[in-house]
XYZ file of C-alpha atoms in Angstrom:
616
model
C 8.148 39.129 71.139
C 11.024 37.866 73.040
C 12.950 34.307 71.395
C 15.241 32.625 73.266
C 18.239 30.763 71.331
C 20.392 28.172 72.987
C 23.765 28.607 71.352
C 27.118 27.504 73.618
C 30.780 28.756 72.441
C 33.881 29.733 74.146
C 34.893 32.475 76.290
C 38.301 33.459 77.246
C 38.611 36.202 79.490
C 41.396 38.597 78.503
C 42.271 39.504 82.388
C 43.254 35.749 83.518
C 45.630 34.006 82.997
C 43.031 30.746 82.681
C 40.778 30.018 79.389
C 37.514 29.148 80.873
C 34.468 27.750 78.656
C 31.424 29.001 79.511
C 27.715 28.297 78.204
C 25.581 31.156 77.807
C 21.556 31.677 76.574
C 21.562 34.769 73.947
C 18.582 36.682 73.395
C 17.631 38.465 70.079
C 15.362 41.236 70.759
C 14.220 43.299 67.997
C 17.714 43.460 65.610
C 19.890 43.026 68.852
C 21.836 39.511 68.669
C 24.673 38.393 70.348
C 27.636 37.863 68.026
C 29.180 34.411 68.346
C 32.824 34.196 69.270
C 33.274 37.446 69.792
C 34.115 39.877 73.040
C 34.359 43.293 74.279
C 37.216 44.640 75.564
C 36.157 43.703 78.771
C 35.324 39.925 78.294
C 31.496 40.423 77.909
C 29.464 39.526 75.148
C 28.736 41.761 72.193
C 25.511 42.647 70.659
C 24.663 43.358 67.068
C 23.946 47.369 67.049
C 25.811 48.102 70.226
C 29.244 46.651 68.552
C 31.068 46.345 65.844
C 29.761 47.083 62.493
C 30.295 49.710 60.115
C 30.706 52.545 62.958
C 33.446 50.994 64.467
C 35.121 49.934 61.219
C 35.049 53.379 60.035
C 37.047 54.296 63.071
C 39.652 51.870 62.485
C 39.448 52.556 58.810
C 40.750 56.142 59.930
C 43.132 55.120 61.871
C 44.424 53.276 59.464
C 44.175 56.067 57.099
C 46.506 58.131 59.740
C 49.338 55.524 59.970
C 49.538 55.570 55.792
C 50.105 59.129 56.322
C 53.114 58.754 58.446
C 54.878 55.885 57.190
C 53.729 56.561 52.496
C 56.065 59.107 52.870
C 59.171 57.163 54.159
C 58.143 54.829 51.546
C 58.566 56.871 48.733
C 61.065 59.497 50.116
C 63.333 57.661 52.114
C 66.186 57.282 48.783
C 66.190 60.730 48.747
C 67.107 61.058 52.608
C 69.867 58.126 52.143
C 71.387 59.703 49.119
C 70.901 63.320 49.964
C 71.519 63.238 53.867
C 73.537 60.299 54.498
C 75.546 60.415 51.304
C 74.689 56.825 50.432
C 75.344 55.807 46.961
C 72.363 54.865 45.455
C 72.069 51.308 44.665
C 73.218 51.396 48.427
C 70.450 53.524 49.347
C 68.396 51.209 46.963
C 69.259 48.473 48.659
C 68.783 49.914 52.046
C 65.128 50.885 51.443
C 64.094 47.477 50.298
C 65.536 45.845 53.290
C 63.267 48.426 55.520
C 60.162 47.601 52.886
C 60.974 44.070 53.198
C 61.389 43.760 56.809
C 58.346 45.719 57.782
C 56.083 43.175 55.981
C 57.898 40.195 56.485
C 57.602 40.765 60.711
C 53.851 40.890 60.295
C 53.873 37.330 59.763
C 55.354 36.623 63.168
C 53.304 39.690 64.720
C 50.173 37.966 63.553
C 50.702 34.718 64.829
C 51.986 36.224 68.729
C 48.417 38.085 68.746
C 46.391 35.518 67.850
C 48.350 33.194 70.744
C 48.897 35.563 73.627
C 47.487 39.225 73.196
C 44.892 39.399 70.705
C 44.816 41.808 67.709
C 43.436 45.553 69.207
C 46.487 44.966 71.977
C 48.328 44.491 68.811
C 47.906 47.345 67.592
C 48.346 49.559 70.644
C 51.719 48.108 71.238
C 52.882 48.119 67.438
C 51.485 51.775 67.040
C 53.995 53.231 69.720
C 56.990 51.072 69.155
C 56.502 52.971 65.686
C 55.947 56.053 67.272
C 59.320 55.621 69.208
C 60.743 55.082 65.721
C 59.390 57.921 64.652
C 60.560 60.170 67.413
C 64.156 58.982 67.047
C 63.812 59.559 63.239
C 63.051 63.403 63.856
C 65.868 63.834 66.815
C 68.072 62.717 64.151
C 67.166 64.767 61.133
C 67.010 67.928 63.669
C 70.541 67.922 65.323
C 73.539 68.393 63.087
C 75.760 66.174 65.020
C 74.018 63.117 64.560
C 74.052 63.094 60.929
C 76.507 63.812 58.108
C 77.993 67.643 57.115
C 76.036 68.967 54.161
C 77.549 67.517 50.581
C 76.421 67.179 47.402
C 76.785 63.446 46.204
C 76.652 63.877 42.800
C 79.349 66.094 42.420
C 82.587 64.302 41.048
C 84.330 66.898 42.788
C 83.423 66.371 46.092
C 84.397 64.358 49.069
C 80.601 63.429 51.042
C 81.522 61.630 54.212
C 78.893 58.762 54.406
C 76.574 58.052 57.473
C 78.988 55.817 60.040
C 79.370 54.350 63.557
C 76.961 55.612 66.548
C 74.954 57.723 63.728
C 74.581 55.074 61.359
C 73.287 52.273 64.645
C 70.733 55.316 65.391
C 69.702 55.564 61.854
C 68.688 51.749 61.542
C 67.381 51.579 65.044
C 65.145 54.455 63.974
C 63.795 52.553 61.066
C 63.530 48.895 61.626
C 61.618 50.260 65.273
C 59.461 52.413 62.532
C 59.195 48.755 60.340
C 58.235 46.776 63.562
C 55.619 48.818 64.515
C 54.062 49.164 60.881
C 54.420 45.477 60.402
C 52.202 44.895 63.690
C 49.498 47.452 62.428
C 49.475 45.818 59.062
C 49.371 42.494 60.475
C 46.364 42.994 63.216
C 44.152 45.885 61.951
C 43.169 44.924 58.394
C 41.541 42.242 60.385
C 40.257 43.404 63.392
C 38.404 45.630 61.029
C 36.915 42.402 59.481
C 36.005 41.021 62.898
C 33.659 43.786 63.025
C 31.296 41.783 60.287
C 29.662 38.498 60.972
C 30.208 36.715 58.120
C 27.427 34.169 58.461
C 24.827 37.624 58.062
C 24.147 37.893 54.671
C 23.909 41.871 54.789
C 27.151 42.370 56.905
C 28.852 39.688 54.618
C 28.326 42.107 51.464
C 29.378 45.169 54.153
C 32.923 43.108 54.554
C 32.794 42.420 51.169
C 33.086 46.346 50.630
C 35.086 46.877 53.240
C 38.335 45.526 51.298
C 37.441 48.162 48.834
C 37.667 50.629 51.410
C 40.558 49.492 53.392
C 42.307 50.417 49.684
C 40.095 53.668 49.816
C 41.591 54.804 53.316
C 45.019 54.291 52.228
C 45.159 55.953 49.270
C 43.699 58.860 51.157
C 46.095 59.071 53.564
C 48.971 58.162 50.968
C 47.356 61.366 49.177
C 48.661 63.582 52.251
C 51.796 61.429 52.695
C 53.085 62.410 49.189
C 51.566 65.843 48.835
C 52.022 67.792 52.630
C 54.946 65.167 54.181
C 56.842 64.946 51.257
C 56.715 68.616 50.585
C 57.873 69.653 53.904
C 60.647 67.091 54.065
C 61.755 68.364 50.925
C 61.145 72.055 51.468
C 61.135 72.595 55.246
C 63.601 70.398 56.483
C 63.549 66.803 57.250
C 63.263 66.828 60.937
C 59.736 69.008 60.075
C 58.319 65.827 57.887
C 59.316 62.814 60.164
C 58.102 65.400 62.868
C 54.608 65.438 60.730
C 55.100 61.489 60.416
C 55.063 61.749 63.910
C 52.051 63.353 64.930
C 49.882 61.366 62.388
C 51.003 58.232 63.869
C 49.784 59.752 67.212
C 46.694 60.580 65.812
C 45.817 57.042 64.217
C 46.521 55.975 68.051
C 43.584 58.532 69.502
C 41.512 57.277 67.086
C 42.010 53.717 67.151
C 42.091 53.984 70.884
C 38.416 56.077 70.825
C 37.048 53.154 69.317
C 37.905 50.017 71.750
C 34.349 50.159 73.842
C 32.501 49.865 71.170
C 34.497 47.188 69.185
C 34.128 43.098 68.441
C 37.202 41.280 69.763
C 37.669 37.858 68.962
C 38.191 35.287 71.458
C 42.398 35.015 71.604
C 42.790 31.233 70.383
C 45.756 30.482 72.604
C 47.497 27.777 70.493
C 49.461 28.173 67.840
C 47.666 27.472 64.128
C 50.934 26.776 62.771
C 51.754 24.915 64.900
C 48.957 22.284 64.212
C 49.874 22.886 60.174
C 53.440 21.616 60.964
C 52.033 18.917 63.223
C 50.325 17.446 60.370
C 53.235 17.187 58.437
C 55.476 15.404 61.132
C 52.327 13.198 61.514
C 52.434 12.846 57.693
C 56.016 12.131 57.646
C 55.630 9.285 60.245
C 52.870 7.332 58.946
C 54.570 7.206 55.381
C 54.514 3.508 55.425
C 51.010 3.184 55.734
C 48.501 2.835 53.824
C 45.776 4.635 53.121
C 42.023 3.234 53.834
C 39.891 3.508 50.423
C 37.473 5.200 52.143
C 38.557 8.537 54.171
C 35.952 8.024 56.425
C 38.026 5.621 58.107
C 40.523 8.737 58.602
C 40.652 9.784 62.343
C 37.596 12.934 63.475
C 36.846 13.999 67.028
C 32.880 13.162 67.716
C 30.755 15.660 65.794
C 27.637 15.959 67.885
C 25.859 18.778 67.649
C 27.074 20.419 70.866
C 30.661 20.209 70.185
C 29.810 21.396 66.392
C 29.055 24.472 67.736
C 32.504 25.239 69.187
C 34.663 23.208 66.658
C 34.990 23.524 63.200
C 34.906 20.784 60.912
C 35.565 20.810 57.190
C 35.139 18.084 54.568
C 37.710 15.386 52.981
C 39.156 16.739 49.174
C 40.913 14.437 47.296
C 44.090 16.321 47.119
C 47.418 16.414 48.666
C 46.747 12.636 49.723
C 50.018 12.210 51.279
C 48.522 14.359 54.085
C 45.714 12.139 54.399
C 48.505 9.809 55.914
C 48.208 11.698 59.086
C 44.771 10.874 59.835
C 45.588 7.008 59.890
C 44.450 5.352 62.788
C 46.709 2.592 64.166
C 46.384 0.353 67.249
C 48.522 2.461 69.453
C 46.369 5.256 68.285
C 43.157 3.613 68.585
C 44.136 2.553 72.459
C 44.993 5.743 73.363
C 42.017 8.315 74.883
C 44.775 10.913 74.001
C 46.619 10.375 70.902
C 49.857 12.615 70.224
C 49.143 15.510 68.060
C 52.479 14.498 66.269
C 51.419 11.145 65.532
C 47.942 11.489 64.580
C 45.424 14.657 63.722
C 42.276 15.641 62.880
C 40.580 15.230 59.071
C 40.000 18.975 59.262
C 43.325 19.854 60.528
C 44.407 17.976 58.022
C 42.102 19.950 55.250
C 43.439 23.856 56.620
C 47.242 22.227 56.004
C 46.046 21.074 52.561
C 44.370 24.920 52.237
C 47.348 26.466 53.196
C 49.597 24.781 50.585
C 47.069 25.529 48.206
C 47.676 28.707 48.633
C 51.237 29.126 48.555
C 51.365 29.046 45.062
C 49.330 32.424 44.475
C 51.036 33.655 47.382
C 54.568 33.480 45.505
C 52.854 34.567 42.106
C 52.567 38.846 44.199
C 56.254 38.462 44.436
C 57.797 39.597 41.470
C 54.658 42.262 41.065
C 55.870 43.757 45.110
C 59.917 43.568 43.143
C 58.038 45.926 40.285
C 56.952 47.684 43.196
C 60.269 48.164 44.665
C 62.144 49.692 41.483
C 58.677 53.178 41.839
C 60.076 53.824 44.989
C 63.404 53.492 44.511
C 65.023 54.227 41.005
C 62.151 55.901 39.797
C 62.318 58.255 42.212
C 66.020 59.096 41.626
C 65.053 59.415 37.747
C 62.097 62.354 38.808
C 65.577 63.991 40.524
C 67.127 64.341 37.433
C 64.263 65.720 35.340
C 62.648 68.969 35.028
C 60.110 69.187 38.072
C 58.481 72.491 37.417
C 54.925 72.400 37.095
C 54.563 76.288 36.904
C 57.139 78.749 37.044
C 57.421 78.524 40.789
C 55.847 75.661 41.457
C 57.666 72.008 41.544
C 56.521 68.809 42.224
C 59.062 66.624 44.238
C 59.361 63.333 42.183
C 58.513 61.159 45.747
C 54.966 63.178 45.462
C 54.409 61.189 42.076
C 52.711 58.415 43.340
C 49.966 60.880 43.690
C 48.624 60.804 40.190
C 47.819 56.767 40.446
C 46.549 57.683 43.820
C 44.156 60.760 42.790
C 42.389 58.315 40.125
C 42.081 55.424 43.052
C 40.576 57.557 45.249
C 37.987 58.245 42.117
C 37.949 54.915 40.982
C 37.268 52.979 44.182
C 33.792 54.502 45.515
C 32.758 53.807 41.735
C 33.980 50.386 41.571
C 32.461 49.782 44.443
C 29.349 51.429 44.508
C 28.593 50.687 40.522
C 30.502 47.960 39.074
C 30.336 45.619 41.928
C 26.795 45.284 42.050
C 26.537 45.573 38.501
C 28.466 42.680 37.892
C 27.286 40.639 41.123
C 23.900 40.888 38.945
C 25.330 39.082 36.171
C 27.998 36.647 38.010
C 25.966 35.825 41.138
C 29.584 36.249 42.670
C 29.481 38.140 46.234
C 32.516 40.218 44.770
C 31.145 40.990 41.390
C 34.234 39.313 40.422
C 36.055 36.386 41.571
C 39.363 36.797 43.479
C 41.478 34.906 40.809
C 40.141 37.710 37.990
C 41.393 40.688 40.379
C 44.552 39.332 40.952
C 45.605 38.820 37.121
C 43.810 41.750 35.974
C 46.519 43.103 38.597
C 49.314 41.101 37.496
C 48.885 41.567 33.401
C 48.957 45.425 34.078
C 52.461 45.373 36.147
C 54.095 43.766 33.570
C 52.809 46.689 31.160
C 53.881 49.114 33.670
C 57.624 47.964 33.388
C 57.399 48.147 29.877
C 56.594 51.330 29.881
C 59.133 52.124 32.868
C 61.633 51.082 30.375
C 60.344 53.395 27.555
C 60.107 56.693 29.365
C 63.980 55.447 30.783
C 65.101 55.490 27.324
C 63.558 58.739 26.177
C 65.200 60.406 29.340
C 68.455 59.267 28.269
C 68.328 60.296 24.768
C 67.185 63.592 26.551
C 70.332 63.745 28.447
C 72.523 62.452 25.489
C 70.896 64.639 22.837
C 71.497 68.081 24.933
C 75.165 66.804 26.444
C 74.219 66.510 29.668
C 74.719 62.862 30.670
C 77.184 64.432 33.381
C 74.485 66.187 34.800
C 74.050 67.074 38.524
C 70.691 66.114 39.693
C 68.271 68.484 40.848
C 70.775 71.711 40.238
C 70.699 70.558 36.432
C 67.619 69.227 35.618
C 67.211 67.380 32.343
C 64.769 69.174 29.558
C 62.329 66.374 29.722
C 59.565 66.850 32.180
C 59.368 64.469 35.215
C 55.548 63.656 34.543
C 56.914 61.383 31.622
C 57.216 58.933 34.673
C 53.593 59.306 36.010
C 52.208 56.927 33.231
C 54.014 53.846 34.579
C 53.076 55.021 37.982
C 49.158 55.632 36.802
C 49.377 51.795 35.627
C 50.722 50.230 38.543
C 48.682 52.055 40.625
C 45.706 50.458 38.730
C 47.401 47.050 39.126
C 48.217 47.342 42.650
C 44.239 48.210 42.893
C 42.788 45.019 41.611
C 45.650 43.032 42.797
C 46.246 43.840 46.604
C 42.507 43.380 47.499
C 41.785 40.769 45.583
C 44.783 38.827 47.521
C 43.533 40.043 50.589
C 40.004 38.909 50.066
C 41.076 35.690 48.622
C 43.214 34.750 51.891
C 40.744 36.293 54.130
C 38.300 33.908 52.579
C 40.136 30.835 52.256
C 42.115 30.583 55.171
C 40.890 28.483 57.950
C 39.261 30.120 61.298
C 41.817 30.159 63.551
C 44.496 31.489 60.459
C 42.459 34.413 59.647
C 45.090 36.901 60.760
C 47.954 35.183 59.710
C 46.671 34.307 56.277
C 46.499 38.063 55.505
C 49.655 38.753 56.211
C 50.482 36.455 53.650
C 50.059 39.642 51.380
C 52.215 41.625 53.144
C 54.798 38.473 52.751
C 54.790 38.440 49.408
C 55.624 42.057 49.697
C 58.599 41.506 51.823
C 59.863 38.551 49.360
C 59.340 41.027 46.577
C 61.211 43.759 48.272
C 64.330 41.548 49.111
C 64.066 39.816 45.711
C 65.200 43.377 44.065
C 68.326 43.805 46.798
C 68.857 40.276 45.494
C 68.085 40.956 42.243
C 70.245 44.703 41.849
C 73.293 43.282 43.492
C 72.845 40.315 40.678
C 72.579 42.460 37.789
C 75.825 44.503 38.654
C 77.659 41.377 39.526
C 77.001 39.788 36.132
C 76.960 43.061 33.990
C 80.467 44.234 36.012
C 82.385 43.424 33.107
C 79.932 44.540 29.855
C 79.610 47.975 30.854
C 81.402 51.184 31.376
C 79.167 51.956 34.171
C 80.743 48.767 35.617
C 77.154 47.715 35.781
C 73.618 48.424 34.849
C 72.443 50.029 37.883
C 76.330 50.407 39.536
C 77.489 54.429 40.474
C 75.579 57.642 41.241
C 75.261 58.469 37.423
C 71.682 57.489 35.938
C 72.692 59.176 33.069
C 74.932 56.812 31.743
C 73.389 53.391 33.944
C 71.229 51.335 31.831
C 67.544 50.855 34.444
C 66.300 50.491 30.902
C 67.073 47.075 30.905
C 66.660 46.405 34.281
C 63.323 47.283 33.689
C 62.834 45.035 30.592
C 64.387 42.415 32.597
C 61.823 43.456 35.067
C 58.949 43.140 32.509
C 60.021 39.624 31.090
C 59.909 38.376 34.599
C 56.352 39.571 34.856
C 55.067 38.150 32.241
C 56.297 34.545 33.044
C 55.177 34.741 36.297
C 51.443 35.931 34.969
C 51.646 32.710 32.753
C 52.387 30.901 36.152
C 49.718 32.437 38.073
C 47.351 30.969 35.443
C 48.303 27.332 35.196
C 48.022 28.058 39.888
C 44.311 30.029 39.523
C 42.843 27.067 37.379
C 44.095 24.709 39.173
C 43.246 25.573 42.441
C 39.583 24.412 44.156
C 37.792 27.028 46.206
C 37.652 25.595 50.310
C 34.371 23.784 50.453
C 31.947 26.205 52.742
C 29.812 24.122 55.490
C 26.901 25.138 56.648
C 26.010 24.101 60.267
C 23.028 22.405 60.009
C 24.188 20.011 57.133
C 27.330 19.006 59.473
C 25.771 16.775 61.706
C 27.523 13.583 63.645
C 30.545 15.067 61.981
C 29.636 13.981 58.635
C 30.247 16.481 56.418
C 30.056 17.322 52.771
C 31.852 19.951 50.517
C 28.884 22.275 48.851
């Protein structure tokens, strides 16, 4: 039996350069339904069954899985390369690394908000996937030919003189790897969710299918970070470097096929063609100039476009809060305002556009609280790394584990834990809670942060029992590598184990929780709000390193805690207690943020009628 639904939304057709609205009759015919506000590739509407789903988001999800494969590596290996290759000294190298972790999460921002405007998210990641595939390629060119790089020198001898990375070779270096962050930061800020926009989230089964999906987002990259820190970092290590990136390079053309394999059968959504933040800045210019007014007792006196039930269907509308009133102030209707079949967008706006600016500064506060746990982040792939190189590696008697291929062990047990979390707890727990999620966001994330802070702590124990390792067998003088300390370098997996737990619940409870709460046409950009915090974290420890040795200059013989090439006799002890304390307080201000936040009111259609709305 054939039943005909009269729904209306907007079409934009990808291949003109005009946004036309168009009014179409779907059909639902057995289980095949067109999906509202979303497109194929070639304009036309999707159906339920023919697109999207969990087919195609497996597809991305391996994609995905391929680019963690090329870039994990440079992640946790890249120290090694400055200090080793380019004779940087290491809180140089340290410093060096963050930048390049920092800048490849802090572009996604601006990534995100160009594809929602002017190319949507799957172009997104086309282009970002081979400007990071350029990167890539100039990576290997230079790791291949001896005349682009340093001569061969051993850093960490007193002795000798290493001639540093400089002029034309040092440009191509940084070229290399701020192409390589561009392009990951484009993939991290358009995929994540283009794999959500293949769930409807007003379908209560494919709701709890995006639900899992988060889960196994996580899943796919710790899978591909698996390979990253086992095969890549083995080769670079072993083989040569120009072998790895050469690896790195071929993965990230793989995740391309793949993605690429995928685009017939995917749900695009509709490119919105104005800026969102653009209408969150608007409101507080419009703010700003109505200060002197006053506000009307009741909001529904506040200015609302005409919410009849055919422009519900292509508008959102959200509910007054009482919070934030000074926004309010933007809604005020004067009688220029009131004359006016056109009001400026600077002068006065929307209730709801008011609401998503109120949403967003909601959630900047547990946005900043990931910051300091991404700067805990920061320190595993930098100084712990250069601690592995001074300890004993050997796992048998000709076997040894690079210390970049630790990140493995957390890794292994994610790849173990997820399916089971998923699969058992989740539904176990959405029996008792009633919560989608099993658990809510806000217990994720400081389940997360509570177990970072431990993980510093224990950082800073292992630190100290290396050093009395060192100092106990006179070895504080020590070459790296060619004199390994008697203290085996798996002393450092258990603060890599913990974080790796933290950095489970954590990450995709953030991404959830923005995915969630931001409003419709921030969707994109609101996730990349993770990989901001990220980028904070990662320039909050150059900040925070070249701090430290600045105030500790004087108190030391090192000159510094973390200042020299001699870990030995450095004191990342106390940078990581310093670390740890920091932690902690910002856990206790994530806290006083999670309870006082209010979850964004969810409206269904039917109850918004005439534009009258009311938070659930």
């Amino acid at each position: 039996m054939k039943i005909e639904i009269e729904e209306k939304w907007e079409v934009k057709n990808a291949r003109s350069s005009d946004s036309t609205l168009k009014t179409m009759s779907t059909e639902k015919t057995g289980d095949q339904v067109l999906v509202e506000g979303k497109l194929d590739w070639r304009g036309k509407p999707v159906r339920k069954g023919e697109h999207g789903g969990v087919g195609s988001s497996l597809l991305i999800l391996a994609a995905f899985m391929f680019e963690s494969v090329a870039t994990l590596a440079l992640a946790a290996n890249l120290i090694t390369y400055f200090t080793e290759v380019m004779h940087l000294d290491i809180a140089v190298a340290s410093n060096a690394l963050t930048n390049y972790m920092g800048t490849s999460y802090i572009v996604s921002v601006a990534i995100a908000v160009f594809a929602d405007i002017f190319i949507g998210r799957y172009k997104s990641v086309i282009i970002s996937a081979s400007i990071e595939l350029v990167g890539l390629l100039l990576l290997t060119l230079q790791a291949h030919f001896p005349s682009l790089k340093p001569p061969l020198c051993n850093l960490f001898d007193p002795t000798g003189h290493c001639l540093k990375v400089d002029g034309a070779n040092a440009v191509l270096l940084f070229i290399s790897l701020y192409l390589v962050a561009i392009g990951s930061a484009g993939i991290k800020a358009s995929l994540p969710v283009h794999c959500a926009d293949q769930f409807d989230e007003k379908d209560p089964q494919e709701a709890r299918q995006m639900s899992s999906f988060f889960n196994w987002l996580l899943l796919s990259i710790c899978l591909g970070g698996a390979i990253s820190l086992t095969l890549v970092v083995w080769v670079q290590n072993e083989k040569g470097w120009d072998r790895g990136f050469g690896i790195s390079t071929v993965a990230l053309l793989s995740a391309l096929v793949v993605f690429l394999a995928g685009v017939p059968k995917y749900r695009i959504a509709i490119i919105q063609g104005t800026n969102a933040l653009l209408e969150i800045i608007q409101v507080y210019v419009a703010a700003f100039r109505n200060r002197n007014l006053d506000l009307p007792e009741d909001p529904s006196e506040l200015y609302e476009i005409d919410g009849t039930k055919e422009s519900l269907e292509e508008v959102e509308f959200l509910p007054h809060r009482d919070k934030f009133r000074f926004l309010d102030k933007a809604a005020i209707r004067t009688s220029t305002t009131i004359r006016s079949s056109s009001p400026s967008p600077w002068k006065l706006c929307r209730v709801t556009q008011v609401e998503n600016a109120k949403t967003i500064l909601g959630m900047i506060p547990i946005f900043c609280s990931a910051i300091i746990m991404s700067t805990c982040l920061a320190q595993l792939q930098t100084f712990s790394i250069q601690q592995g190189s001074t300890m004993d590696t050997r796992v048998t008697s000709k076997f040894h584990i690079p210390p970049a291929s630790l990140p493995i062990i957390p890794l292994t047990f994610m790849i173990i834990m997820i399916p089971v979390y998923d699969r058992l707890f989740v539904p176990f727990a959405r029996r008792i809670t009633g919560h989608t999620t099993g658990i809510t966001h806000f217990q994720r994330i400081g389940v997360g942060l509570v177990l970072s802070c431990i993980s510093m702590a224990t950082a800073a124990v292992v630190e100290v029992k290396r050093k009395n390792a060192a100092k106990s067998h006179g070895m504080l003088d020590a070459l790296p590598v060619l004199q390994p300390l008697p203290i085996s370098v798996f002393w450092l997996s258990f603060q890599y184990f913990i974080f790796g737990i933290a950095d489970m619940f954590t990450s995709v409870g953030l991404l959830e929780f923005f995915y969630s709460e931001a409003p419709m046409a921030l969707k994109s950009i609101s996730t990349s709000f993770l990989w901001c915090s990220m980028s904070l974290g990662y320039f909050l420890s150059t900040i925070l390193v070249e701090l430290v040795n600045a105030a500790t200059k004087n108190r030391t013989k090192s000159r510094g805690w973390l200042a020299g090439n001699n870990l030995n006799r450095n004191h990342v002890n106390l940078f990581y207690w310093l670390l740890c304390i920091l932690s902690f307080i910002n856990f206790l201000n994530y806290l006083f943020w999670a309870k006082w936040y209010k979850y964004r009111p969810q409206v269904p259609r039917d109850t918004a009628e005439n534009g009258k709305v009311e938070a659930l």
